[in-house]
Short mmCIF file of C-alpha atoms in Angstrom, two decimals:
data_model
loop_
_atom_site.label_atom_id
_atom_site.label_comp_id
_atom_site.label_asym_id
_atom_site.label_seq_id
_atom_site.Cartn_x
_atom_site.Cartn_y
_atom_site.Cartn_z
CA UNK Y 1 27.13 12.16 -9.40
CA UNK Y 2 25.10 12.20 -6.64
CA UNK Y 3 25.61 9.10 -4.84
CA UNK Y 4 23.08 6.44 -4.10
CA UNK Y 5 21.95 5.46 -0.75
CA UNK Y 6 19.96 2.67 0.77
CA UNK Y 7 18.22 3.35 3.94
CA UNK Y 8 17.33 -0.23 5.69
CA UNK Y 9 13.95 -1.07 7.76
CA UNK Y 10 15.84 -0.98 11.15
CA UNK Y 11 17.86 2.42 10.67
CA UNK Y 12 14.37 3.18 9.61
CA UNK Y 13 12.94 2.80 12.79
CA UNK Y 14 15.45 3.73 14.48
CA UNK Y 15 15.18 7.19 13.03
CA UNK Y 16 11.11 7.36 13.25
CA UNK Y 17 10.72 6.31 16.83
CA UNK Y 18 12.44 8.55 18.23
CA UNK Y 19 10.72 11.63 15.91
CA UNK Y 20 7.50 11.73 16.41
CA UNK Y 21 6.33 14.73 17.12
CA UNK Y 22 8.86 16.42 14.16
CA UNK Y 23 7.05 13.50 11.77
CA UNK Y 24 3.57 14.96 13.06
CA UNK Y 25 5.15 18.78 11.79
CA UNK Y 26 6.36 17.26 8.72
CA UNK Y 27 3.19 15.51 8.06
CA UNK Y 28 1.19 19.29 8.19
CA UNK Y 29 3.17 21.34 6.00
CA UNK Y 30 3.81 18.37 3.77
CA UNK Y 31 -0.28 18.51 3.40
CA UNK Y 32 -0.34 22.43 3.45
CA UNK Y 33 2.39 22.22 0.88
CA UNK Y 34 -0.30 20.07 -1.89
CA UNK Y 35 -3.16 22.27 -0.85
CA UNK Y 36 -0.95 25.54 -1.65
CA UNK Y 37 -0.41 23.48 -5.56
CA UNK Y 38 3.42 23.48 -4.50
CA UNK Y 39 2.95 19.44 -5.39
CA UNK Y 40 2.60 16.68 -7.42
CA UNK Y 41 0.77 13.75 -6.44
CA UNK Y 42 -0.75 12.28 -9.65
CA UNK Y 43 -3.75 8.99 -9.57
CA UNK Y 44 -2.48 5.59 -7.13
CA UNK Y 45 -1.58 2.49 -9.62
CA UNK Y 46 -2.85 -0.67 -8.01
CA UNK Y 47 -1.67 -3.73 -9.31
CA UNK Y 48 -4.17 -6.37 -8.53
CA UNK Y 49 -4.03 -10.42 -8.78
CA UNK Y 50 -7.42 -12.43 -10.45
CA UNK Y 51 -6.31 -14.90 -7.57
CA UNK Y 52 -5.96 -13.16 -5.27
CA UNK Y 53 -8.70 -10.03 -4.98
CA UNK Y 54 -7.28 -9.25 -1.55
CA UNK Y 55 -4.06 -8.66 -2.42
CA UNK Y 56 -2.46 -5.46 -3.91
CA UNK Y 57 0.70 -3.39 -5.42
CA UNK Y 58 0.34 -0.34 -4.94
CA UNK Y 59 2.58 2.58 -6.95
CA UNK Y 60 2.67 6.15 -5.24
CA UNK Y 61 4.52 8.66 -7.54
CA UNK Y 62 5.16 12.64 -6.38
CA UNK Y 63 6.97 14.88 -6.17
CA UNK Y 64 7.03 17.52 -3.33
CA UNK Y 65 8.03 21.61 -3.81
CA UNK Y 66 9.12 24.28 -0.60
CA UNK Y 67 12.33 22.40 1.50
CA UNK Y 68 12.03 19.24 0.16
CA UNK Y 69 12.43 19.24 -3.17
CA UNK Y 70 12.16 15.84 -4.41
CA UNK Y 71 10.32 13.62 -6.51
CA UNK Y 72 9.89 9.54 -5.45
CA UNK Y 73 7.86 6.83 -5.99
CA UNK Y 74 6.32 3.84 -3.20
CA UNK Y 75 5.79 0.81 -3.91
CA UNK Y 76 3.70 -0.66 -1.53
CA UNK Y 77 2.44 -4.70 -1.66
CA UNK Y 78 -0.62 -5.07 0.76
CA UNK Y 79 -1.09 -9.01 1.54
CA UNK Y 80 -3.82 -9.44 4.17
CA UNK Y 81 -2.91 -13.35 4.40
CA UNK Y 82 0.50 -12.69 5.72
CA UNK Y 83 -0.65 -12.07 8.64
CA UNK Y 84 -1.98 -16.09 9.56
CA UNK Y 85 1.53 -16.69 9.09
CA UNK Y 86 2.41 -14.18 11.51
CA UNK Y 87 4.38 -11.37 9.29
CA UNK Y 88 3.19 -8.16 9.07
CA UNK Y 89 0.52 -6.86 5.72
CA UNK Y 90 2.44 -4.65 3.41
CA UNK Y 91 5.78 -4.27 2.89
CA UNK Y 92 7.41 -0.97 0.48
CA UNK Y 93 10.15 0.61 -0.86
CA UNK Y 94 10.25 4.02 -1.47
CA UNK Y 95 12.84 5.98 -4.19
CA UNK Y 96 13.41 9.25 -3.99
CA UNK Y 97 14.51 11.67 -6.84
CA UNK Y 98 16.53 14.60 -7.01
CA UNK Y 99 14.39 17.18 -8.32
CA UNK Y 100 17.48 18.97 -10.56
CA UNK Y 101 18.64 16.01 -12.56
CA UNK Y 102 15.78 13.29 -12.22
CA UNK Y 103 18.85 11.05 -10.90
CA UNK Y 104 17.52 8.76 -7.91
CA UNK Y 105 19.57 9.24 -4.60
CA UNK Y 106 17.65 6.64 -2.35
CA UNK Y 107 15.98 3.44 -2.05
CA UNK Y 108 14.72 3.01 1.46
CA UNK Y 109 12.69 0.31 3.53
CA UNK Y 110 9.01 1.77 3.67
CA UNK Y 111 6.90 0.49 5.52
CA UNK Y 112 7.47 1.59 8.52
CA UNK Y 113 7.66 5.04 6.55
CA UNK Y 114 4.21 4.79 5.19
CA UNK Y 115 2.76 3.64 8.09
CA UNK Y 116 4.50 6.46 10.46
CA UNK Y 117 2.95 9.24 7.78
CA UNK Y 118 -0.21 7.30 7.86
CA UNK Y 119 -0.30 7.52 11.65
CA UNK Y 120 1.00 11.33 11.89
CA UNK Y 121 -2.09 12.41 9.41
CA UNK Y 122 -4.34 10.55 11.85
CA UNK Y 123 -3.44 11.73 14.75
CA UNK Y 124 -3.35 14.94 13.32
CA UNK Y 125 -6.95 14.73 12.59
CA UNK Y 126 -7.85 13.84 15.50
CA UNK Y 127 -6.30 16.66 17.59
CA UNK Y 128 -7.71 19.69 14.63
CA UNK Y 129 -11.13 18.17 14.37
CA UNK Y 130 -11.62 17.54 17.98
CA UNK Y 131 -10.28 21.03 19.38
CA UNK Y 132 -12.13 20.47 23.15
CA UNK Y 133 -9.15 17.85 23.34
CA UNK Y 134 -9.40 14.45 24.99
CA UNK Y 135 -10.08 14.04 28.26
CA UNK Y 136 -13.42 11.92 30.14
CA UNK Y 137 -14.06 10.35 26.78
CA UNK Y 138 -12.75 7.07 24.97
CA UNK Y 139 -10.96 6.45 22.00
CA UNK Y 140 -11.36 3.28 20.20
CA UNK Y 141 -9.41 1.62 17.83
CA UNK Y 142 -11.31 -1.07 15.64
CA UNK Y 143 -8.34 -3.79 13.59
CA UNK Y 144 -5.17 -4.33 15.61
CA UNK Y 145 -2.63 -4.78 13.40
CA UNK Y 146 0.78 -2.49 12.76
CA UNK Y 147 -1.21 0.69 11.37
CA UNK Y 148 -3.45 0.38 14.62
CA UNK Y 149 -0.27 0.58 16.50
CA UNK Y 150 1.67 3.22 14.97
CA UNK Y 151 -1.96 4.74 15.16
CA UNK Y 152 -2.01 4.89 18.94
CA UNK Y 153 1.42 5.77 19.23
CA UNK Y 154 1.32 8.68 17.48
CA UNK Y 155 -2.00 9.38 19.23
CA UNK Y 156 0.37 9.75 22.33
CA UNK Y 157 2.64 12.14 20.44
CA UNK Y 158 -0.23 14.53 19.77
CA UNK Y 159 -1.67 15.09 22.91
CA UNK Y 160 -4.27 13.04 22.53
CA UNK Y 161 -4.91 11.09 25.55
CA UNK Y 162 -8.31 9.74 26.55
CA UNK Y 163 -9.84 8.44 29.16
CA UNK Y 164 -9.34 4.74 28.05
CA UNK Y 165 -8.84 2.75 24.12
CA UNK Y 166 -11.28 0.41 23.51
CA UNK Y 167 -9.98 -1.89 20.92
CA UNK Y 168 -12.46 -4.59 18.94
CA UNK Y 169 -10.77 -7.41 16.07
CA UNK Y 170 -12.43 -10.32 14.46
CA UNK Y 171 -9.05 -11.36 15.47
CA UNK Y 172 -8.65 -12.11 19.22
CA UNK Y 173 -5.18 -12.06 19.66
CA UNK Y 174 -4.67 -9.03 17.79
CA UNK Y 175 -6.57 -7.02 19.90
CA UNK Y 176 -4.95 -7.83 22.57
CA UNK Y 177 -1.30 -7.52 21.65
CA UNK Y 178 -2.94 -3.94 20.83
CA UNK Y 179 -4.42 -3.46 24.55
CA UNK Y 180 -1.41 -5.05 25.89
CA UNK Y 181 0.78 -2.12 24.08
CA UNK Y 182 -1.65 0.56 25.18
CA UNK Y 183 -1.30 -0.55 29.25
CA UNK Y 184 2.66 -1.38 28.75
CA UNK Y 185 4.18 0.86 26.61
CA UNK Y 186 1.92 3.86 27.33
CA UNK Y 187 0.32 3.43 31.17
CA UNK Y 188 -3.33 3.91 29.32
CA UNK Y 189 -6.27 2.06 30.70
CA UNK Y 190 -7.48 0.30 27.77
CA UNK Y 191 -9.90 -3.26 26.79
CA UNK Y 192 -10.55 -5.72 24.58
CA UNK Y 193 -14.47 -5.58 23.70
CA UNK Y 194 -15.50 -8.75 21.01
CA UNK Y 195 -18.50 -6.05 20.53
CA UNK Y 196 -18.16 -3.86 17.76
CA UNK Y 197 -21.35 -2.19 18.59
CA UNK Y 198 -19.67 -1.35 22.19
CA UNK Y 199 -16.76 0.01 20.06
CA UNK Y 200 -18.54 2.42 18.07
CA UNK Y 201 -20.33 4.63 21.13
CA UNK Y 202 -17.00 5.45 21.53
CA UNK Y 203 -16.19 9.91 21.50
CA UNK Y 204 -13.09 8.76 19.18
CA UNK Y 205 -13.52 5.61 16.55
CA UNK Y 206 -10.57 4.74 14.73
CA UNK Y 207 -11.03 2.52 11.55
CA UNK Y 208 -7.41 0.14 11.08
CA UNK Y 209 -8.59 -3.13 8.74
CA UNK Y 210 -8.47 -4.63 5.73
CA UNK Y 211 -11.84 -4.42 4.99
CA UNK Y 212 -12.42 -4.50 1.25
CA UNK Y 213 -15.96 -3.14 1.60
CA UNK Y 214 -18.45 -1.77 3.92
CA UNK Y 215 -19.80 -2.85 7.03
CA UNK Y 216 -20.65 -0.04 9.77
CA UNK Y 217 -24.11 1.07 9.16
CA UNK Y 218 -24.34 3.29 11.99
CA UNK Y 219 -25.18 6.46 12.37
CA UNK Y 220 -23.21 8.60 14.05
CA UNK Y 221 -24.21 11.39 17.03
CA UNK Y 222 -22.93 14.70 16.55
CA UNK Y 223 -19.34 15.43 18.50
CA UNK Y 224 -18.10 11.76 17.26
CA UNK Y 225 -15.00 12.15 15.62
CA UNK Y 226 -14.40 9.40 13.22
CA UNK Y 227 -10.36 8.25 11.75
CA UNK Y 228 -11.63 6.69 8.49
CA UNK Y 229 -8.22 5.30 8.15
CA UNK Y 230 -9.49 1.95 6.42
CA UNK Y 231 -11.47 3.67 4.24
CA UNK Y 232 -14.25 1.14 2.90
CA UNK Y 233 -15.43 0.10 6.80
CA UNK Y 234 -18.45 2.26 6.43
CA UNK Y 235 -21.67 2.35 4.58
CA UNK Y 236 -22.18 5.51 2.27
CA UNK Y 237 -25.81 6.05 3.74
CA UNK Y 238 -23.07 6.78 7.69
CA UNK Y 239 -20.39 8.51 5.26
CA UNK Y 240 -23.97 11.14 3.82
CA UNK Y 241 -24.89 11.44 7.75
CA UNK Y 242 -21.71 13.22 8.80
CA UNK Y 243 -19.52 16.03 7.31
CA UNK Y 244 -16.66 14.59 5.76
CA UNK Y 245 -13.20 16.25 5.91
CA UNK Y 246 -10.44 14.56 3.66
CA UNK Y 247 -7.24 14.57 2.90
CA UNK Y 248 -7.37 15.52 -1.05
CA UNK Y 249 -11.04 15.39 -2.79
CA UNK Y 250 -10.10 13.51 -6.24
CA UNK Y 251 -7.92 11.39 -4.57
CA UNK Y 252 -10.10 9.82 -1.99
CA UNK Y 253 -12.85 9.68 -4.61
CA UNK Y 254 -11.83 6.80 -6.46
CA UNK Y 255 -10.95 3.07 -5.39
CA UNK Y 256 -15.12 2.35 -4.36
CA UNK Y 257 -13.49 3.92 -1.01
CA UNK Y 258 -16.37 5.19 1.37
CA UNK Y 259 -16.83 8.73 0.43
CA UNK Y 260 -16.24 7.58 -3.52
CA UNK Y 261 -19.25 4.98 -2.88
CA UNK Y 262 -21.52 7.83 -1.16
CA UNK Y 263 -20.67 10.19 -4.81
CA UNK Y 264 -21.80 7.48 -6.64
CA UNK Y 265 -25.20 7.31 -4.68
CA UNK Y 266 -25.50 11.00 -4.86
CA UNK Y 267 -24.37 11.48 -8.22
CA UNK Y 268 -22.37 14.52 -6.13
CA UNK Y 269 -20.01 16.11 -4.34
CA UNK Y 270 -21.67 18.19 -1.97
CA UNK Y 271 -21.41 15.64 1.38
CA UNK Y 272 -17.61 16.56 1.45
CA UNK Y 273 -17.10 19.75 3.12
CA UNK Y 274 -13.38 19.78 2.89
CA UNK Y 275 -9.60 18.91 3.32
CA UNK Y 276 -7.70 18.77 6.45
CA UNK Y 277 -5.29 21.11 5.26
CA UNK Y 278 -8.33 23.73 4.69
CA UNK Y 279 -9.48 23.06 8.74
CA UNK Y 280 -5.53 23.69 9.50
CA UNK Y 281 -5.64 27.33 7.47
CA UNK Y 282 -9.22 27.78 8.47
CA UNK Y 283 -10.73 27.85 6.46
CA UNK Y 284 -12.69 25.61 6.57
CA UNK Y 285 -15.54 25.31 10.14
CA UNK Y 286 -17.04 22.17 10.99
CA UNK Y 287 -20.24 23.43 12.98
CA UNK Y 288 -19.91 20.78 16.08
CA UNK Y 289 -24.13 19.88 14.81
CA UNK Y 290 -23.36 16.67 13.19
CA UNK Y 291 -20.02 13.50 13.39
CA UNK Y 292 -17.18 14.51 11.66
CA UNK Y 293 -15.36 11.52 9.56
CA UNK Y 294 -12.21 12.01 8.08
CA UNK Y 295 -11.42 9.36 5.84
CA UNK Y 296 -7.49 9.69 4.48
CA UNK Y 297 -6.52 8.53 1.06
CA UNK Y 298 -2.79 8.59 1.27
CA UNK Y 299 -0.51 10.68 -0.20
CA UNK Y 300 2.45 9.94 -1.93
CA UNK Y 301 3.90 13.46 -1.15
CA UNK Y 302 3.51 12.23 2.68
CA UNK Y 303 5.59 9.31 2.03
CA UNK Y 304 8.18 12.02 0.13
CA UNK Y 305 8.70 14.02 3.50
CA UNK Y 306 9.10 11.75 6.41
CA UNK Y 307 11.71 9.73 3.11
CA UNK Y 308 13.17 12.71 3.05
CA UNK Y 309 13.59 13.71 7.07
CA UNK Y 310 14.43 9.70 7.20
CA UNK Y 311 16.99 9.83 4.25
CA UNK Y 312 18.19 13.53 6.18
CA UNK Y 313 18.92 11.91 9.43
CA UNK Y 314 20.80 8.66 8.47
CA UNK Y 315 23.41 10.01 6.36
CA UNK Y 316 24.18 12.94 9.36
CA UNK Y 317 24.40 9.80 11.38
CA UNK Y 318 26.40 8.15 9.34
CA UNK Y 319 23.76 4.65 9.15
CA UNK Y 320 23.02 5.35 4.76
CA UNK Y 321 25.45 2.50 3.32
CA UNK Y 322 26.71 4.51 0.29
CA UNK Y 323 26.99 1.68 -2.94
CA UNK Y 324 29.95 3.14 -4.75
CA UNK Y 325 29.39 2.87 -8.78
CA UNK Y 326 25.30 2.64 -8.30
CA UNK Y 327 25.31 3.88 -12.20
CA UNK Y 328 26.42 2.33 -15.36
CA UNK Y 329 27.17 5.75 -16.95
CA UNK Y 330 28.58 8.55 -15.11
CA UNK Y 331 29.82 10.83 -18.22
CA UNK Y 332 27.44 10.96 -21.99
CA UNK Y 333 31.65 10.61 -23.86
#
């Protein structure tokens, strides 16, 4: 009978904080495994609340093969009103199951895992989709929360080093906090702008907001890279005027994401250029004649890949908590 472990949030943070390069590699390989069909990633399930239309709890079941060989599910809550009282918007747990027996083997605090895999995905896309690099360019970050902070950390780990950052947020204090993080932690030139239009002029624009519907109708110019992490900021017309790279086509074209709205508007998926794994594998080529928008819906297989790594490290360091007698019955008779 397998042991059951709990990995607390403090341990997750400690493991991940010094392992960003490793997490970037893990996310890249998870994308390739998924693209090759050696995974199972069903639709996410959204639990919504009539009296809280901005809030939801999402179930992301998945299985990842190759070196991981685990199934599992992330149960992540997104309650944007938490930020008004200084709490993070998202909280989550990740349950991992042994593939051979189906038995659960661990429960991990997963808000940090989710933020890390999201940020690593964005940074991997930035490095891959701007092969000329970031020298002499600006990166704009729209949204100043936990995901934005993690994305900035992973951009640095991925070697995406711009000349400067500009941050825009409707909540000035949050935007200024991210500016302080960029300056203090990474030694970068960074400034806050209250003008969204100014941020949208940057060579790379990162959206990390809690927007529920599109508000950006700007047509980006050739050479610009847009990391559409929050998925609902862009009008469908803006999406259609760009080359579009997704993490998974079927997953991204649902739940009224900006790409999904573009599909509804045109009745076609012809605007989709390909997947990030396709670019990584050399199967998708970008011409540079149009802006590039990367839209990652967020795949459960990424949570499994990063969660499996965290569990392995925590077990090796002795910081995973063993729960004795977790299973009520250990034999059939």
